[in-house]
């Protein structure tokens, strides 16, 4: 069974631009979560989607948004990029929304903002 | 508020020696506890979890963790370290009342195992 797939793996943007990152969960998984990883702040939760609805949200500004499609694939968008948005963005999937299971992470999309 | 502390940024150990990576948490109620490992330029890989029951849980690659409720700790251990265990280790907690994807992570501990 294929794992969580994130695209693109690497990208470079300039301040003020916007970016869209994509995540395809493990087949059969319906929940997708997004995390930002930076050396300074560590791993921070962005948001979680299940059945195309945002179910949980972290403490990030409105420039960070996401969505989930009917096939459970998810995208996140960051608008008006700032230097501080440079990070590894990790997507994770799970079969359901509330159980005792663990998350399955993709390899991440590394965003560099110049 | 939920918080996870990994008091050591780095742990160095010789191959063949036992290793311990420490984790303490501050969470209301009885949380679920997890350990993940990250290799360079890779995502996180699940190692083990504590849900309920026996305080000693066993996971992947020979790792185990001991849950101590009174000390609110969940230390990761391995009896005999391998060079290939060198990686970044994260402790995480989830509130039992929260959705599955909402984890609180520690800052990570860089484990280096030298030959």
Short mmCIF file of C-alpha atoms in Angstrom, two decimals:
data_model
loop_
_atom_site.label_atom_id
_atom_site.label_comp_id
_atom_site.label_asym_id
_atom_site.label_seq_id
_atom_site.Cartn_x
_atom_site.Cartn_y
_atom_site.Cartn_z
CA UNK A 1 0.00 0.00 0.00
CA UNK A 2 1.42 3.36 -1.01
CA UNK A 3 2.24 5.81 1.75
CA UNK A 4 1.31 9.45 2.13
CA UNK A 5 2.45 11.38 -0.92
CA UNK A 6 3.27 15.06 -0.81
CA UNK A 7 4.04 17.27 -3.78
CA UNK A 8 6.13 19.14 -4.55
CA UNK A 9 8.99 17.98 -2.35
CA UNK A 10 10.95 21.20 -2.71
CA UNK A 11 10.00 24.66 -3.85
CA UNK A 12 11.34 28.19 -3.72
CA UNK A 13 9.13 31.27 -3.64
CA UNK A 14 9.61 34.96 -3.04
CA UNK A 15 7.95 37.14 -0.45
CA UNK A 16 4.41 38.12 -1.33
CA UNK A 17 3.76 35.12 -3.55
CA UNK A 18 1.40 32.32 -2.69
CA UNK A 19 1.94 28.59 -2.67
CA UNK A 20 -0.22 25.48 -2.82
CA UNK A 21 0.95 22.15 -1.42
CA UNK A 22 -0.72 18.85 -2.12
CA UNK A 23 -1.17 15.71 -0.04
CA UNK A 24 -2.55 12.32 -1.07
CA UNK A 25 -3.32 10.16 1.96
CA UNK A 26 -2.94 6.43 2.25
CA UNK A 27 -5.72 4.68 0.37
CA UNK A 28 -8.75 4.35 2.62
CA UNK A 29 -7.63 7.05 5.03
CA UNK A 30 -10.17 9.82 5.37
CA UNK A 31 -8.45 12.18 7.80
CA UNK A 32 -5.63 14.50 6.78
CA UNK A 33 -3.65 16.78 9.09
CA UNK A 34 -1.00 19.36 8.31
CA UNK A 35 2.01 20.40 10.39
CA UNK A 36 4.67 23.06 9.99
CA UNK A 37 8.19 22.16 11.11
CA UNK A 38 10.81 24.84 11.68
CA UNK A 39 14.06 24.82 13.68
CA UNK A 40 12.79 27.61 15.90
CA UNK A 41 9.22 26.53 16.60
CA UNK A 42 9.44 22.79 16.10
CA UNK A 43 6.36 20.92 14.92
CA UNK A 44 3.19 22.96 14.98
CA UNK A 45 -0.30 21.82 14.07
CA UNK A 46 -1.96 23.72 11.25
CA UNK A 47 -5.30 22.03 10.64
CA UNK A 48 -7.12 18.74 10.22
CA UNK A 49 -9.70 17.68 7.66
CA UNK A 50 -12.16 14.82 7.60
CA UNK A 51 -14.89 14.24 5.04
CA UNK A 52 -14.06 17.53 3.33
CA UNK A 53 -14.63 19.52 6.53
CA UNK A 54 -12.08 21.23 8.71
CA UNK A 55 -12.36 19.56 12.12
CA UNK A 56 -9.57 21.18 14.04
CA UNK A 57 -7.36 24.21 13.60
CA UNK A 58 -4.11 25.40 15.08
CA UNK A 59 -3.02 28.91 15.89
CA UNK A 60 -1.93 30.21 12.51
CA UNK A 61 -2.96 33.39 10.69
CA UNK A 62 -5.64 33.37 8.04
CA UNK A 63 -2.98 33.36 5.30
CA UNK A 64 -2.81 29.62 5.93
CA UNK A 65 -5.76 27.73 4.55
CA UNK A 66 -6.59 24.26 3.42
CA UNK A 67 -9.21 22.08 1.88
CA UNK A 68 -10.01 18.45 1.33
CA UNK A 69 -11.56 16.87 -1.71
CA UNK A 70 -14.07 14.05 -1.97
CA UNK A 71 -11.27 11.54 -2.66
CA UNK A 72 -9.63 12.62 0.66
CA UNK A 73 -6.74 14.36 -1.07
CA UNK A 74 -5.89 17.64 0.60
CA UNK A 75 -4.24 20.90 -0.31
CA UNK A 76 -2.95 23.71 1.81
CA UNK A 77 -2.37 27.23 0.62
CA UNK A 78 -0.24 29.99 2.03
CA UNK A 79 -0.86 33.45 0.65
CA UNK A 80 1.31 36.55 0.85
CA UNK A 81 4.38 34.55 1.80
CA UNK A 82 6.73 35.83 4.46
CA UNK A 83 10.32 34.83 5.14
CA UNK A 84 9.18 33.12 8.32
CA UNK A 85 7.00 30.74 6.33
CA UNK A 86 10.11 28.89 5.21
CA UNK A 87 9.62 25.44 6.68
CA UNK A 88 9.04 21.78 6.10
CA UNK A 89 5.30 21.22 5.74
CA UNK A 90 4.23 17.75 6.74
CA UNK A 91 0.99 16.04 5.92
CA UNK A 92 -0.31 13.07 7.90
CA UNK A 93 -3.22 10.76 7.35
CA UNK A 94 -5.26 8.37 9.46
CA UNK A 95 -8.21 6.10 8.81
CA UNK A 96 -10.67 7.93 11.02
CA UNK A 97 -11.14 11.02 13.09
CA UNK A 98 -11.36 9.78 16.65
CA UNK A 99 -9.68 6.57 17.71
CA UNK A 100 -6.50 5.35 19.36
CA UNK A 101 -4.45 5.11 16.20
CA UNK A 102 -1.31 6.86 15.10
CA UNK A 103 -0.65 9.27 12.27
CA UNK A 104 1.13 8.30 9.07
CA UNK A 105 3.32 11.09 7.77
CA UNK A 106 4.49 11.98 4.31
CA UNK A 107 8.03 13.07 3.58
CA UNK A 108 7.08 16.72 3.49
CA UNK A 109 7.26 19.71 1.21
CA UNK A 110 10.21 21.97 1.93
CA UNK A 111 9.33 25.58 1.22
CA UNK A 112 11.99 28.26 1.00
CA UNK A 113 10.85 31.88 0.88
CA UNK A 114 13.39 34.40 -0.44
CA UNK B 1 -2.63 24.01 27.84
CA UNK B 2 -0.98 20.86 26.64
CA UNK B 3 2.80 20.79 26.55
CA UNK B 4 5.54 18.28 25.99
CA UNK B 5 9.12 18.67 27.16
CA UNK B 6 12.15 16.84 25.89
CA UNK B 7 14.80 18.16 28.25
CA UNK B 8 17.79 17.04 26.19
CA UNK B 9 18.44 18.52 22.78
CA UNK B 10 21.11 15.90 22.14
CA UNK B 11 21.86 12.43 23.43
CA UNK B 12 25.10 10.70 22.55
CA UNK B 13 25.70 7.02 23.20
CA UNK B 14 28.13 4.35 22.09
CA UNK B 15 26.91 1.50 19.94
CA UNK B 16 25.87 -1.45 22.06
CA UNK B 17 25.10 0.66 25.10
CA UNK B 18 21.56 1.27 26.35
CA UNK B 19 19.91 4.53 25.41
CA UNK B 20 17.21 6.67 26.99
CA UNK B 21 15.48 9.68 25.46
CA UNK B 22 13.43 11.58 28.01
CA UNK B 23 9.96 13.04 27.69
CA UNK B 24 7.66 14.68 30.21
CA UNK B 25 4.25 16.12 29.53
CA UNK B 26 1.70 18.46 31.01
CA UNK B 27 -1.75 17.50 29.81
CA UNK B 28 -5.09 17.45 31.49
CA UNK B 29 -6.65 14.05 31.92
CA UNK B 30 -5.08 10.85 30.63
CA UNK B 31 -3.54 11.52 27.25
CA UNK B 32 -2.41 9.18 24.53
CA UNK B 33 1.39 9.23 24.21
CA UNK B 34 3.53 8.64 21.14
CA UNK B 35 7.10 8.48 19.95
CA UNK B 36 8.09 9.30 16.38
CA UNK B 37 11.49 9.28 14.66
CA UNK B 38 12.67 11.49 11.82
CA UNK B 39 15.63 10.79 9.55
CA UNK B 40 17.23 13.65 7.58
CA UNK B 41 14.96 15.13 4.92
CA UNK B 42 12.25 12.62 5.70
CA UNK B 43 8.87 12.67 7.37
CA UNK B 44 8.08 11.24 10.79
CA UNK B 45 7.87 7.53 11.37
CA UNK B 46 5.77 6.07 14.16
CA UNK B 47 7.67 4.05 16.77
CA UNK B 48 5.22 3.26 19.55
CA UNK B 49 2.29 4.50 21.58
CA UNK B 50 0.75 4.25 25.01
CA UNK B 51 -3.01 4.07 25.16
CA UNK B 52 -3.79 2.19 28.33
CA UNK B 53 -2.73 -0.87 30.30
CA UNK B 54 0.85 -2.03 30.83
CA UNK B 55 3.20 0.85 31.57
CA UNK B 56 5.94 -0.65 29.41
CA UNK B 57 5.11 -0.56 25.72
CA UNK B 58 7.18 -2.14 22.97
CA UNK B 59 7.48 -0.72 19.50
CA UNK B 60 9.39 -0.90 16.27
CA UNK B 61 13.13 -1.57 15.86
CA UNK B 62 13.58 -2.81 19.43
CA UNK B 63 12.46 0.42 21.07
CA UNK B 64 10.30 0.50 24.16
CA UNK B 65 8.91 3.24 26.37
CA UNK B 66 7.94 3.43 29.99
CA UNK B 67 4.88 5.38 31.04
CA UNK B 68 4.97 6.85 34.53
CA UNK B 69 1.75 8.57 35.48
CA UNK B 70 2.96 10.04 38.77
CA UNK B 71 5.96 11.64 37.09
CA UNK B 72 4.04 12.39 33.88
CA UNK B 73 6.88 10.92 31.89
CA UNK B 74 7.14 8.68 28.85
CA UNK B 75 10.81 7.91 28.32
CA UNK B 76 12.00 6.07 25.22
CA UNK B 77 14.52 3.28 25.73
CA UNK B 78 16.50 0.69 23.87
CA UNK B 79 18.71 -1.94 25.52
CA UNK B 80 21.44 -1.86 22.87
CA UNK B 81 21.88 1.11 20.54
CA UNK B 82 22.81 0.83 16.87
CA UNK B 83 24.56 3.40 14.70
CA UNK B 84 21.48 3.30 12.46
CA UNK B 85 19.37 4.56 15.39
CA UNK B 86 20.96 7.99 14.96
CA UNK B 87 18.07 10.33 14.15
CA UNK B 88 15.76 12.99 15.57
CA UNK B 89 13.22 11.66 18.06
CA UNK B 90 9.93 13.33 18.93
CA UNK B 91 7.60 12.70 21.82
CA UNK B 92 3.96 13.63 21.24
CA UNK B 93 0.72 13.64 23.19
CA UNK B 94 -2.91 13.73 22.23
CA UNK B 95 -5.78 14.69 24.45
CA UNK B 96 -8.27 11.83 24.68
CA UNK B 97 -11.03 14.28 23.88
CA UNK B 98 -9.37 15.61 20.76
CA UNK B 99 -9.40 14.53 17.14
CA UNK B 100 -6.79 12.03 16.03
CA UNK B 101 -4.71 14.45 14.01
CA UNK B 102 -4.16 16.97 16.81
CA UNK B 103 -0.82 16.10 18.38
CA UNK B 104 1.37 18.24 20.60
CA UNK B 105 5.03 17.57 19.94
CA UNK B 106 8.16 18.09 21.99
CA UNK B 107 11.06 19.99 20.45
CA UNK B 108 12.87 16.79 19.56
CA UNK B 109 16.04 15.08 20.75
CA UNK B 110 18.91 14.41 18.36
CA UNK B 111 20.27 10.95 19.09
CA UNK B 112 23.78 10.16 17.92
CA UNK B 113 25.13 6.66 18.27
CA UNK B 114 28.83 6.40 17.56
CA UNK B 115 30.61 3.18 16.50
#
